[in-house]
Amino acid sequence: MATYFHILCTLSLTLLSLTPLSSSSNTIKLSLSPFFTNQPSSSSSASQPLLQALKFAASASLSRAHHLKNRKSSEYVTTPVFAKSYGGYSVDLSFGTPPQTFPFVLDTGSSLVWFPCSSRYLCSNCNFPNIDPSNIHTFIPKNSSTARFVGCTNPKCDWIFGSDPQSRCPGCQPGSPNCALNCPAYIIQYGLGSTAGLLLLDNLDFPGKIVTDFLVGCSILSVRQPSGIAGFGRGKESLPSQMNLKRFSYCLVSHRFDDAPVKSDLILHIGSSGGSKTAGVSYTPFRANPAAANNSAFGEYYYVTLRKILVGGKRVKAPYALLEPGLDGNGGTIVDSGSTFTFMEKPVFEVVAKEFEKQMKNFTRAKDVEDQSGLSPCFDFKGSKTVPLPELTFQFKGGAKMTLPVADYFSLVGRADVACLTIVTDGGSAGPARAGGPSIILGNYQQQNYYVEYDLENQRFGFRPQNCQKSV
């Protein structure tokens, strides 16, 4: 860790003052695409790479869940992210004057926005397919006339390090507005790695809209993190908070395990919609975690109330205590675009999996595929002309029902006649058990081909089925 701070403290950047610009646009539309490596589609000749990819996604989803479930308040910002070479969704954002454009992983489970920064950026363990860790595209602060470091007593430094400047600025006189010290270096821990850097203020540049004085992380050292993160959580430093968005929405194209040229839209709504509802959208209210005041991570997440889980129309008996966050903050359901597969605490997962097994008792379990993929249960359909897969439905507070298409919760794995449930839990081959935190994390795999809306103005989460694919 000393190496982190040595690099951070010795890096010298030439930064100048900010020049404000403005725009009256009330809606911003961005292209959104899957963040995948060049993985082949499912076929007999390509089964092994696909199995490895699925096992990585299962393991990464569990690592992500462990981090989201066990985040603690501290003097450091903590952003939960798994490796972006597989399973995430990216959006291009432009920073600086003139603008420098980069892909960012869309992450509703964290808040800080950060990018690989400076010509000295180092990325350890970043040898992913299609990525050369020695040639990662980075933001160069000296090439932006509007970039500047965040001062130690700047109120935006409080967003990351708390509201006591004296604890982080020991060389500054109390109440001094002209302290020359920078805001301390941040270190972000997440499921499969970490990143470290310094905070900058610069322009966030959209077509027809420029956001001045945007707080962004300039990361110069990362582990398993070759690309930036766009934090869309509920913290003050998140993109929606800094832009004062009234709502944002996206529609995620299907996971294809390849680099297919498809995209969809991320839409940022600046103007108020009042109480109006989007056509065809079912809504459920966001809920507050009662322990958010004691653990800031719980305040960043988008909690919703999951009332029922139905398999083939039959309600499973999930423990009620896990469906609602308790006074200690543990339990409940969050929505997370940064997780690939949905996570369920073991007592919830077991009743769901057992009901699938019960309703599919005429098919044998593909244990070998379960061991290879990290997914379970898997069913062998060899010789069957029809496969009656039970419906999976999530019913939320207010009556909103999400009845998932089969492709959102079963995946053909290894062979065309084996399908696995794409929901993960602790204690399997993908990773050890961790207690606490959210009991259910609704991942992006289960959000495929849904229009998903985060209505911040009216504090509600909305969704409707929709074909998201667009040709590039």
Short mmCIF file of C-alpha atoms in Angstrom, two decimals:
data_model
loop_
_atom_site.label_atom_id
_atom_site.label_comp_id
_atom_site.label_asym_id
_atom_site.label_seq_id
_atom_site.Cartn_x
_atom_site.Cartn_y
_atom_site.Cartn_z
CA MET A 1 0.00 0.00 0.00
CA ALA A 2 2.94 2.34 0.57
CA THR A 3 3.68 2.12 -3.16
CA TYR A 4 0.19 3.50 -3.89
CA PHE A 5 0.79 6.61 -1.86
CA HIS A 6 4.33 7.10 -3.13
CA ILE A 7 3.07 7.20 -6.70
CA LEU A 8 0.09 9.38 -5.78
CA CYS A 9 2.19 11.91 -3.89
CA THR A 10 4.97 12.19 -6.48
CA LEU A 11 2.73 12.53 -9.55
CA SER A 12 2.84 16.13 -10.76
CA LEU A 13 0.12 17.45 -13.06
CA THR A 14 -0.36 20.86 -14.67
CA LEU A 15 -3.96 21.94 -13.94
CA LEU A 16 -5.69 25.26 -14.55
CA SER A 17 -9.00 26.82 -13.48
CA LEU A 18 -12.51 25.81 -14.53
CA THR A 19 -14.49 27.76 -17.18
CA PRO A 20 -18.26 27.32 -16.80
CA LEU A 21 -20.52 26.50 -19.75
CA SER A 22 -24.20 25.59 -19.75
CA SER A 23 -27.04 24.09 -21.75
CA SER A 24 -30.83 24.00 -21.48
CA SER A 25 -31.23 20.38 -22.59
CA ASN A 26 -33.49 18.34 -20.28
CA THR A 27 -32.76 14.86 -21.63
CA ILE A 28 -29.45 13.21 -22.55
CA LYS A 29 -29.30 9.94 -24.48
CA LEU A 30 -26.17 7.78 -24.55
CA SER A 31 -25.31 4.49 -26.25
CA LEU A 32 -24.97 1.51 -23.93
CA SER A 33 -23.28 -1.76 -24.87
CA PRO A 34 -22.27 -5.02 -23.19
CA PHE A 35 -18.74 -5.04 -21.76
CA PHE A 36 -17.61 -8.47 -23.01
CA THR A 37 -14.50 -10.15 -24.25
CA ASN A 38 -14.50 -11.95 -27.58
CA GLN A 39 -16.16 -15.11 -26.31
CA PRO A 40 -17.68 -17.54 -28.81
CA SER A 41 -21.38 -18.36 -28.80
CA SER A 42 -22.67 -21.66 -27.47
CA SER A 43 -21.76 -24.60 -29.71
CA SER A 44 -20.15 -27.98 -29.29
CA SER A 45 -16.82 -26.74 -30.66
CA ALA A 46 -16.81 -23.71 -28.40
CA SER A 47 -18.20 -25.21 -25.20
CA GLN A 48 -15.02 -25.02 -23.12
CA PRO A 49 -14.40 -21.26 -23.52
CA LEU A 50 -18.10 -20.64 -22.82
CA LEU A 51 -18.00 -22.79 -19.69
CA GLN A 52 -14.95 -20.87 -18.48
CA ALA A 53 -16.69 -17.58 -19.22
CA LEU A 54 -19.81 -18.62 -17.32
CA LYS A 55 -17.78 -19.85 -14.37
CA PHE A 56 -15.94 -16.53 -14.28
CA ALA A 57 -19.26 -14.66 -14.37
CA ALA A 58 -20.62 -16.82 -11.55
CA SER A 59 -17.49 -16.30 -9.46
CA ALA A 60 -17.41 -12.57 -10.23
CA SER A 61 -21.10 -12.24 -9.33
CA LEU A 62 -20.41 -13.88 -5.96
CA SER A 63 -17.35 -11.70 -5.34
CA ARG A 64 -19.46 -8.69 -6.21
CA ALA A 65 -22.23 -9.86 -3.87
CA HIS A 66 -19.76 -10.47 -1.02
CA HIS A 67 -18.47 -6.95 -1.36
CA LEU A 68 -21.90 -5.31 -1.62
CA LYS A 69 -23.06 -7.29 1.40
CA ASN A 70 -20.06 -6.52 3.60
CA ARG A 71 -19.19 -2.89 2.86
CA LYS A 72 -18.31 -0.83 5.92
CA SER A 73 -18.13 2.90 6.53
CA SER A 74 -14.53 4.16 6.62
CA GLU A 75 -12.36 7.11 5.70
CA TYR A 76 -11.89 5.54 2.27
CA VAL A 77 -14.41 5.39 -0.54
CA THR A 78 -15.43 1.82 -1.36
CA THR A 79 -16.73 1.06 -4.85
CA PRO A 80 -17.84 -2.56 -5.51
CA VAL A 81 -16.87 -3.63 -9.03
CA PHE A 82 -15.92 -6.92 -10.65
CA ALA A 83 -13.53 -7.23 -13.59
CA LYS A 84 -15.01 -5.54 -16.63
CA SER A 85 -13.63 -7.94 -19.20
CA TYR A 86 -16.83 -9.95 -18.87
CA GLY A 87 -20.40 -9.42 -17.75
CA GLY A 88 -20.78 -5.64 -17.38
CA TYR A 89 -22.26 -2.87 -19.53
CA SER A 90 -20.32 0.18 -20.69
CA VAL A 91 -21.20 3.73 -21.61
CA ASP A 92 -18.92 6.36 -23.16
CA LEU A 93 -18.40 9.59 -21.21
CA SER A 94 -16.28 12.63 -22.13
CA PHE A 95 -14.32 14.76 -19.67
CA GLY A 96 -12.11 17.85 -20.03
CA THR A 97 -11.49 20.71 -22.44
CA PRO A 98 -11.06 19.60 -25.17
CA PRO A 99 -13.07 16.46 -24.29
CA GLN A 100 -11.34 13.10 -23.78
CA THR A 101 -13.70 10.14 -24.21
CA PHE A 102 -13.56 6.76 -22.42
CA PRO A 103 -15.75 3.71 -21.80
CA PHE A 104 -17.10 3.37 -18.26
CA VAL A 105 -18.89 0.45 -16.64
CA LEU A 106 -22.44 1.46 -15.68
CA ASP A 107 -22.68 0.67 -11.95
CA THR A 108 -25.76 1.40 -9.83
CA GLY A 109 -24.10 -0.29 -6.84
CA SER A 110 -21.46 2.42 -6.30
CA SER A 111 -21.18 6.21 -6.49
CA LEU A 112 -17.74 7.53 -7.42
CA VAL A 113 -17.03 8.15 -11.12
CA TRP A 114 -13.37 7.49 -11.98
CA PHE A 115 -11.16 6.82 -14.99
CA PRO A 116 -7.62 5.51 -15.68
CA CYS A 117 -5.56 8.66 -15.42
CA SER A 118 -2.18 10.09 -16.46
CA SER A 119 0.56 8.59 -18.63
CA ARG A 120 1.82 6.72 -15.54
CA TYR A 121 -1.33 4.64 -15.07
CA LEU A 122 -0.47 1.10 -13.97
CA CYS A 123 -2.85 -1.85 -14.02
CA SER A 124 -1.78 -5.04 -12.27
CA ASN A 125 -3.32 -8.41 -13.24
CA CYS A 126 -5.10 -6.84 -16.20
CA ASN A 127 -4.16 -9.43 -18.84
CA PHE A 128 -7.71 -9.96 -20.02
CA PRO A 129 -8.59 -10.99 -23.60
CA ASN A 130 -8.50 -8.05 -26.01
CA ILE A 131 -6.77 -5.85 -23.40
CA ASP A 132 -3.13 -4.82 -23.44
CA PRO A 133 -2.40 -3.54 -19.89
CA SER A 134 0.58 -1.56 -21.19
CA ASN A 135 -1.62 0.34 -23.66
CA ILE A 136 -4.73 1.36 -21.71
CA HIS A 137 -6.36 4.59 -22.85
CA THR A 138 -6.00 7.16 -20.04
CA PHE A 139 -7.16 10.67 -19.22
CA ILE A 140 -4.30 13.20 -19.36
CA PRO A 141 -5.09 16.09 -16.95
CA LYS A 142 -2.48 18.44 -18.38
CA ASN A 143 -4.27 18.25 -21.75
CA SER A 144 -7.46 19.66 -20.22
CA SER A 145 -7.57 23.42 -19.64
CA THR A 146 -10.41 23.00 -17.13
CA ALA A 147 -8.97 20.24 -14.88
CA ARG A 148 -7.79 20.97 -11.34
CA PHE A 149 -7.08 19.05 -8.17
CA VAL A 150 -9.62 19.09 -5.35
CA GLY A 151 -8.30 20.99 -2.34
CA CYS A 152 -8.25 19.44 1.11
CA THR A 153 -10.80 21.89 2.51
CA ASN A 154 -13.05 21.80 -0.57
CA PRO A 155 -16.60 20.74 0.45
CA LYS A 156 -16.56 18.10 -2.31
CA CYS A 157 -13.67 16.40 -0.54
CA ASP A 158 -16.20 15.88 2.28
CA TRP A 159 -18.27 13.65 -0.01
CA ILE A 160 -15.53 11.03 0.08
CA PHE A 161 -13.71 11.58 3.37
CA GLY A 162 -16.34 13.01 5.71
CA SER A 163 -17.05 16.47 7.08
CA ASP A 164 -14.05 16.88 9.41
CA PRO A 165 -11.28 18.63 7.43
CA GLN A 166 -8.89 18.58 10.38
CA SER A 167 -8.79 14.78 10.37
CA ARG A 168 -7.67 14.68 6.74
CA CYS A 169 -5.83 18.01 6.49
CA PRO A 170 -3.39 18.01 9.44
CA GLY A 171 -1.26 20.75 7.85
CA CYS A 172 -4.13 23.21 7.43
CA GLN A 173 -5.13 25.87 9.92
CA PRO A 174 -8.74 25.48 11.18
CA GLY A 175 -11.09 27.52 8.99
CA SER A 176 -8.38 28.33 6.43
CA PRO A 177 -9.95 28.72 2.95
CA ASN A 178 -6.57 28.75 1.18
CA CYS A 179 -4.95 25.53 2.38
CA ALA A 180 -2.57 24.31 -0.32
CA LEU A 181 -2.97 20.61 0.49
CA ASN A 182 -4.88 18.36 -1.89
CA CYS A 183 -7.77 16.15 -0.86
CA PRO A 184 -6.20 12.83 0.25
CA ALA A 185 -5.69 9.92 -2.10
CA TYR A 186 -8.63 7.56 -2.33
CA ILE A 187 -8.39 3.78 -2.36
CA ILE A 188 -11.37 1.88 -3.73
CA GLN A 189 -11.82 -1.79 -2.86
CA TYR A 190 -14.22 -4.00 -4.79
CA GLY A 191 -14.94 -7.66 -5.50
CA LEU A 192 -11.98 -8.57 -7.70
CA GLY A 193 -9.47 -5.79 -7.21
CA SER A 194 -8.88 -2.16 -6.27
CA THR A 195 -7.92 1.25 -7.58
CA ALA A 196 -6.21 4.34 -6.13
CA GLY A 197 -5.90 7.95 -7.20
CA LEU A 198 -6.60 11.64 -6.55
CA LEU A 199 -9.80 13.64 -6.97
CA LEU A 200 -10.19 16.14 -9.82
CA LEU A 201 -12.76 18.73 -10.82
CA ASP A 202 -13.41 18.99 -14.55
CA ASN A 203 -16.11 19.37 -17.18
CA LEU A 204 -18.34 16.39 -17.98
CA ASP A 205 -19.21 16.95 -21.62
CA PHE A 206 -22.45 15.70 -23.22
CA PRO A 207 -23.83 16.71 -26.63
CA GLY A 208 -25.61 19.98 -25.89
CA LYS A 209 -24.88 19.84 -22.16
CA ILE A 210 -21.71 20.55 -20.15
CA VAL A 211 -21.59 19.87 -16.41
CA THR A 212 -18.90 22.02 -14.79
CA ASP A 213 -17.00 21.29 -11.57
CA PHE A 214 -17.80 17.58 -11.80
CA LEU A 215 -15.97 15.52 -9.15
CA VAL A 216 -14.14 12.61 -10.78
CA GLY A 217 -11.47 10.18 -9.64
CA CYS A 218 -8.08 10.27 -11.39
CA SER A 219 -6.87 6.71 -10.78
CA ILE A 220 -3.20 5.99 -11.46
CA LEU A 221 -2.91 2.49 -10.02
CA SER A 222 -5.38 -0.39 -10.24
CA VAL A 223 -5.58 -4.13 -9.72
CA ARG A 224 -7.74 -6.05 -12.23
CA GLN A 225 -9.35 -2.78 -13.34
CA PRO A 226 -8.28 -1.62 -16.81
CA SER A 227 -11.28 0.68 -17.38
CA GLY A 228 -13.23 3.29 -15.46
CA ILE A 229 -16.45 3.09 -13.44
CA ALA A 230 -19.49 5.36 -13.75
CA GLY A 231 -21.06 5.29 -10.29
CA PHE A 232 -24.85 5.67 -10.53
CA GLY A 233 -25.56 4.97 -6.84
CA ARG A 234 -27.20 7.27 -4.33
CA GLY A 235 -24.07 8.93 -2.87
CA LYS A 236 -23.40 12.66 -3.28
CA GLU A 237 -20.48 11.91 -5.60
CA SER A 238 -22.50 9.79 -8.06
CA LEU A 239 -23.31 10.95 -11.56
CA PRO A 240 -27.10 11.24 -10.92
CA SER A 241 -26.50 13.24 -7.71
CA GLN A 242 -23.96 15.63 -9.22
CA MET A 243 -26.21 16.24 -12.23
CA ASN A 244 -29.31 16.49 -10.04
CA LEU A 245 -31.08 14.00 -12.30
CA LYS A 246 -34.79 13.52 -11.81
CA ARG A 247 -34.58 10.00 -13.23
CA PHE A 248 -32.48 7.80 -15.47
CA SER A 249 -33.32 4.72 -17.49
CA TYR A 250 -31.64 2.03 -19.54
CA CYS A 251 -32.46 -1.04 -21.60
CA LEU A 252 -29.84 -3.80 -21.51
CA VAL A 253 -29.22 -5.85 -24.64
CA SER A 254 -28.85 -9.62 -24.25
CA HIS A 255 -25.64 -11.18 -23.03
CA ARG A 256 -24.13 -12.92 -26.05
CA PHE A 257 -20.70 -13.75 -24.64
CA ASP A 258 -19.07 -12.09 -27.65
CA ASP A 259 -18.46 -8.64 -29.14
CA ALA A 260 -21.62 -8.49 -31.24
CA PRO A 261 -22.20 -4.96 -32.66
CA VAL A 262 -25.35 -4.15 -30.67
CA LYS A 263 -26.20 -1.26 -28.39
CA SER A 264 -29.04 0.34 -26.45
CA ASP A 265 -29.68 3.68 -24.77
CA LEU A 266 -28.97 5.11 -21.33
CA ILE A 267 -31.21 8.16 -20.88
CA LEU A 268 -30.54 10.85 -18.26
CA HIS A 269 -33.55 13.00 -17.40
CA ILE A 270 -32.76 16.45 -16.07
CA GLY A 271 -36.24 17.97 -16.26
CA SER A 272 -39.07 17.12 -13.88
CA SER A 273 -41.80 14.70 -14.90
CA GLY A 274 -44.00 15.57 -11.94
CA GLY A 275 -45.83 12.45 -10.85
CA SER A 276 -46.44 11.14 -14.37
CA LYS A 277 -45.69 7.51 -15.18
CA THR A 278 -43.94 6.11 -18.25
CA ALA A 279 -46.31 4.18 -20.49
CA GLY A 280 -46.47 0.46 -19.75
CA VAL A 281 -44.12 0.66 -16.77
CA SER A 282 -44.86 -1.07 -13.45
CA TYR A 283 -43.49 0.71 -10.38
CA THR A 284 -42.46 -0.23 -6.88
CA PRO A 285 -41.22 2.30 -4.31
CA PHE A 286 -37.61 2.55 -3.24
CA ARG A 287 -37.16 1.92 0.45
CA ALA A 288 -34.64 3.21 2.95
CA ASN A 289 -32.33 0.91 4.88
CA PRO A 290 -32.82 1.61 8.61
CA ALA A 291 -29.06 1.28 9.23
CA ALA A 292 -28.00 3.73 6.50
CA ALA A 293 -26.97 6.33 9.08
CA ASN A 294 -24.46 3.89 10.57
CA ASN A 295 -23.16 2.38 7.32
CA SER A 296 -22.98 4.75 4.35
CA ALA A 297 -22.86 1.80 1.92
CA PHE A 298 -26.47 0.95 2.80
CA GLY A 299 -27.41 4.50 1.82
CA GLU A 300 -25.85 4.12 -1.63
CA TYR A 301 -27.89 1.09 -2.71
CA TYR A 302 -31.25 1.09 -4.49
CA TYR A 303 -33.41 -1.00 -2.16
CA VAL A 304 -36.79 -2.32 -3.26
CA THR A 305 -39.26 -4.55 -1.38
CA LEU A 306 -39.56 -8.03 -2.89
CA ARG A 307 -42.79 -9.54 -1.58
CA LYS A 308 -42.97 -12.86 -3.41
CA ILE A 309 -40.91 -15.21 -5.59
CA LEU A 310 -42.94 -17.55 -7.78
CA VAL A 311 -41.65 -20.58 -9.69
CA GLY A 312 -44.11 -21.98 -12.22
CA GLY A 313 -46.82 -19.91 -10.56
CA LYS A 314 -46.14 -21.39 -7.12
CA ARG A 315 -44.95 -19.10 -4.34
CA VAL A 316 -41.79 -20.33 -2.65
CA LYS A 317 -41.48 -19.92 1.11
CA ALA A 318 -38.53 -17.55 1.33
CA PRO A 319 -37.69 -16.47 4.91
CA TYR A 320 -39.44 -13.16 5.52
CA ALA A 321 -36.58 -11.90 7.69
CA LEU A 322 -34.30 -11.97 4.64
CA LEU A 323 -36.72 -10.08 2.39
CA GLU A 324 -36.74 -6.97 4.59
CA PRO A 325 -33.64 -5.09 5.83
CA GLY A 326 -33.50 -5.30 9.61
CA LEU A 327 -32.39 -2.74 12.17
CA ASP A 328 -28.81 -3.96 11.67
CA GLY A 329 -29.11 -3.18 7.93
CA ASN A 330 -28.81 -6.79 6.80
CA GLY A 331 -31.35 -8.35 4.48
CA GLY A 332 -33.54 -6.89 1.73
CA THR A 333 -33.22 -6.59 -2.03
CA ILE A 334 -31.12 -4.16 -4.09
CA VAL A 335 -30.93 -3.53 -7.84
CA ASP A 336 -27.38 -3.58 -9.21
CA SER A 337 -26.38 -3.11 -12.85
CA GLY A 338 -22.76 -3.98 -11.95
CA SER A 339 -23.53 -7.58 -10.90
CA THR A 340 -23.91 -10.12 -13.70
CA PHE A 341 -26.00 -12.90 -12.13
CA THR A 342 -28.59 -12.32 -9.43
CA PHE A 343 -27.39 -13.31 -5.96
CA MET A 344 -29.62 -14.89 -3.32
CA GLU A 345 -28.73 -15.67 0.27
CA LYS A 346 -28.61 -19.45 0.62
CA PRO A 347 -31.93 -19.92 2.49
CA VAL A 348 -33.70 -18.01 -0.30
CA PHE A 349 -31.81 -19.70 -3.14
CA GLU A 350 -32.42 -23.19 -1.77
CA VAL A 351 -36.21 -22.90 -1.80
CA VAL A 352 -36.10 -21.45 -5.33
CA ALA A 353 -33.74 -24.14 -6.64
CA LYS A 354 -35.69 -26.95 -4.96
CA GLU A 355 -38.92 -25.78 -6.53
CA PHE A 356 -37.29 -25.81 -9.98
CA GLU A 357 -36.01 -29.34 -9.29
CA LYS A 358 -39.46 -30.45 -8.14
CA GLN A 359 -41.19 -29.10 -11.23
CA MET A 360 -38.47 -30.51 -13.52
CA LYS A 361 -38.19 -33.93 -11.87
CA ASN A 362 -38.44 -35.69 -15.26
CA PHE A 363 -35.03 -34.30 -16.27
CA THR A 364 -31.68 -35.40 -14.86
CA ARG A 365 -29.18 -33.03 -13.23
CA ALA A 366 -26.04 -32.31 -15.29
CA LYS A 367 -23.62 -32.45 -12.35
CA ASP A 368 -20.52 -32.33 -14.57
CA VAL A 369 -21.68 -29.05 -16.12
CA GLU A 370 -22.50 -27.65 -12.67
CA ASP A 371 -18.92 -28.32 -11.54
CA GLN A 372 -17.46 -26.73 -14.68
CA SER A 373 -19.71 -23.67 -14.90
CA GLY A 374 -20.20 -22.78 -11.22
CA LEU A 375 -23.97 -22.65 -11.86
CA SER A 376 -26.63 -24.88 -10.31
CA PRO A 377 -28.99 -26.56 -10.86
CA CYS A 378 -28.31 -27.62 -14.44
CA PHE A 379 -30.68 -29.91 -16.34
CA ASP A 380 -29.99 -32.32 -19.22
CA PHE A 381 -32.65 -32.20 -21.94
CA LYS A 382 -31.04 -34.68 -24.32
CA GLY A 383 -33.66 -36.50 -26.37
CA SER A 384 -36.49 -34.19 -25.34
CA LYS A 385 -38.47 -32.45 -28.06
CA THR A 386 -40.01 -29.92 -25.70
CA VAL A 387 -38.69 -28.45 -22.47
CA PRO A 388 -41.34 -27.05 -20.10
CA LEU A 389 -39.23 -24.57 -18.10
CA PRO A 390 -41.24 -23.06 -15.21
CA GLU A 391 -41.75 -19.31 -15.17
CA LEU A 392 -39.82 -17.22 -12.65
CA THR A 393 -41.64 -14.18 -11.29
CA PHE A 394 -40.57 -11.51 -8.82
CA GLN A 395 -43.47 -9.63 -7.23
CA PHE A 396 -42.67 -6.32 -5.54
CA LYS A 397 -44.43 -4.03 -3.10
CA GLY A 398 -47.32 -2.29 -4.84
CA GLY A 399 -48.07 -5.33 -7.01
CA ALA A 400 -45.43 -4.79 -9.72
CA LYS A 401 -44.58 -8.20 -11.23
CA MET A 402 -41.43 -9.03 -13.18
CA THR A 403 -42.08 -12.31 -15.02
CA LEU A 404 -38.73 -13.04 -16.60
CA PRO A 405 -38.24 -14.48 -20.09
CA VAL A 406 -36.51 -17.87 -19.91
CA ALA A 407 -33.30 -16.43 -21.41
CA ASP A 408 -32.98 -14.17 -18.33
CA TYR A 409 -32.72 -17.02 -15.83
CA PHE A 410 -31.63 -20.11 -17.79
CA SER A 411 -28.62 -20.37 -20.09
CA LEU A 412 -27.56 -23.14 -22.44
CA VAL A 413 -24.22 -24.30 -21.12
CA GLY A 414 -21.62 -26.54 -22.76
CA ARG A 415 -24.08 -28.32 -25.03
CA ALA A 416 -27.34 -27.31 -26.66
CA ASP A 417 -29.15 -29.85 -24.46
CA VAL A 418 -28.02 -28.57 -21.02
CA ALA A 419 -29.43 -25.44 -19.35
CA CYS A 420 -28.39 -23.92 -16.00
CA LEU A 421 -30.13 -21.52 -13.64
CA THR A 422 -28.25 -18.20 -13.81
CA ILE A 423 -28.70 -17.28 -10.15
CA VAL A 424 -25.86 -17.74 -7.67
CA THR A 425 -25.51 -18.30 -3.94
CA ASP A 426 -22.79 -18.87 -1.37
CA GLY A 427 -21.19 -22.17 -0.53
CA GLY A 428 -21.04 -23.64 -4.03
CA SER A 429 -18.08 -24.21 -6.34
CA ALA A 430 -17.95 -20.52 -7.26
CA GLY A 431 -16.95 -19.28 -3.80
CA PRO A 432 -17.25 -19.46 0.00
CA ALA A 433 -20.13 -18.14 2.07
CA ARG A 434 -20.27 -14.60 3.45
CA ALA A 435 -23.03 -13.39 5.78
CA GLY A 436 -24.68 -9.99 6.14
CA GLY A 437 -25.62 -7.19 3.75
CA PRO A 438 -28.40 -7.42 1.15
CA SER A 439 -29.98 -10.88 0.90
CA ILE A 440 -30.91 -10.52 -2.78
CA ILE A 441 -28.99 -8.58 -5.45
CA LEU A 442 -30.88 -8.26 -8.74
CA GLY A 443 -28.13 -8.46 -11.36
CA ASN A 444 -28.00 -7.28 -14.95
CA TYR A 445 -28.54 -10.78 -16.41
CA GLN A 446 -32.06 -10.73 -15.01
CA GLN A 447 -32.59 -7.20 -16.37
CA GLN A 448 -31.89 -8.12 -20.00
CA ASN A 449 -34.46 -6.81 -22.49
CA TYR A 450 -36.26 -4.74 -19.88
CA TYR A 451 -36.73 -1.01 -19.91
CA VAL A 452 -35.55 -0.14 -16.38
CA GLU A 453 -36.24 3.24 -14.78
CA TYR A 454 -34.84 4.79 -11.60
CA ASP A 455 -37.33 7.55 -10.82
CA LEU A 456 -35.36 9.59 -8.27
CA GLU A 457 -37.87 12.42 -8.15
CA ASN A 458 -40.73 10.13 -7.09
CA GLN A 459 -38.56 7.56 -5.28
CA ARG A 460 -39.62 4.51 -7.27
CA PHE A 461 -38.21 1.75 -9.47
CA GLY A 462 -39.96 0.89 -12.71
CA PHE A 463 -39.69 -1.74 -15.44
CA ARG A 464 -41.41 -3.17 -18.51
CA PRO A 465 -40.42 -5.89 -21.01
CA GLN A 466 -38.81 -4.42 -24.12
CA ASN A 467 -36.57 -5.55 -26.97
CA CYS A 468 -33.42 -3.53 -26.30
CA GLN A 469 -31.23 -4.47 -29.27
CA LYS A 470 -30.14 -1.86 -31.79
CA SER A 471 -27.64 -2.31 -34.59
CA VAL A 472 -24.51 -0.17 -34.31
#
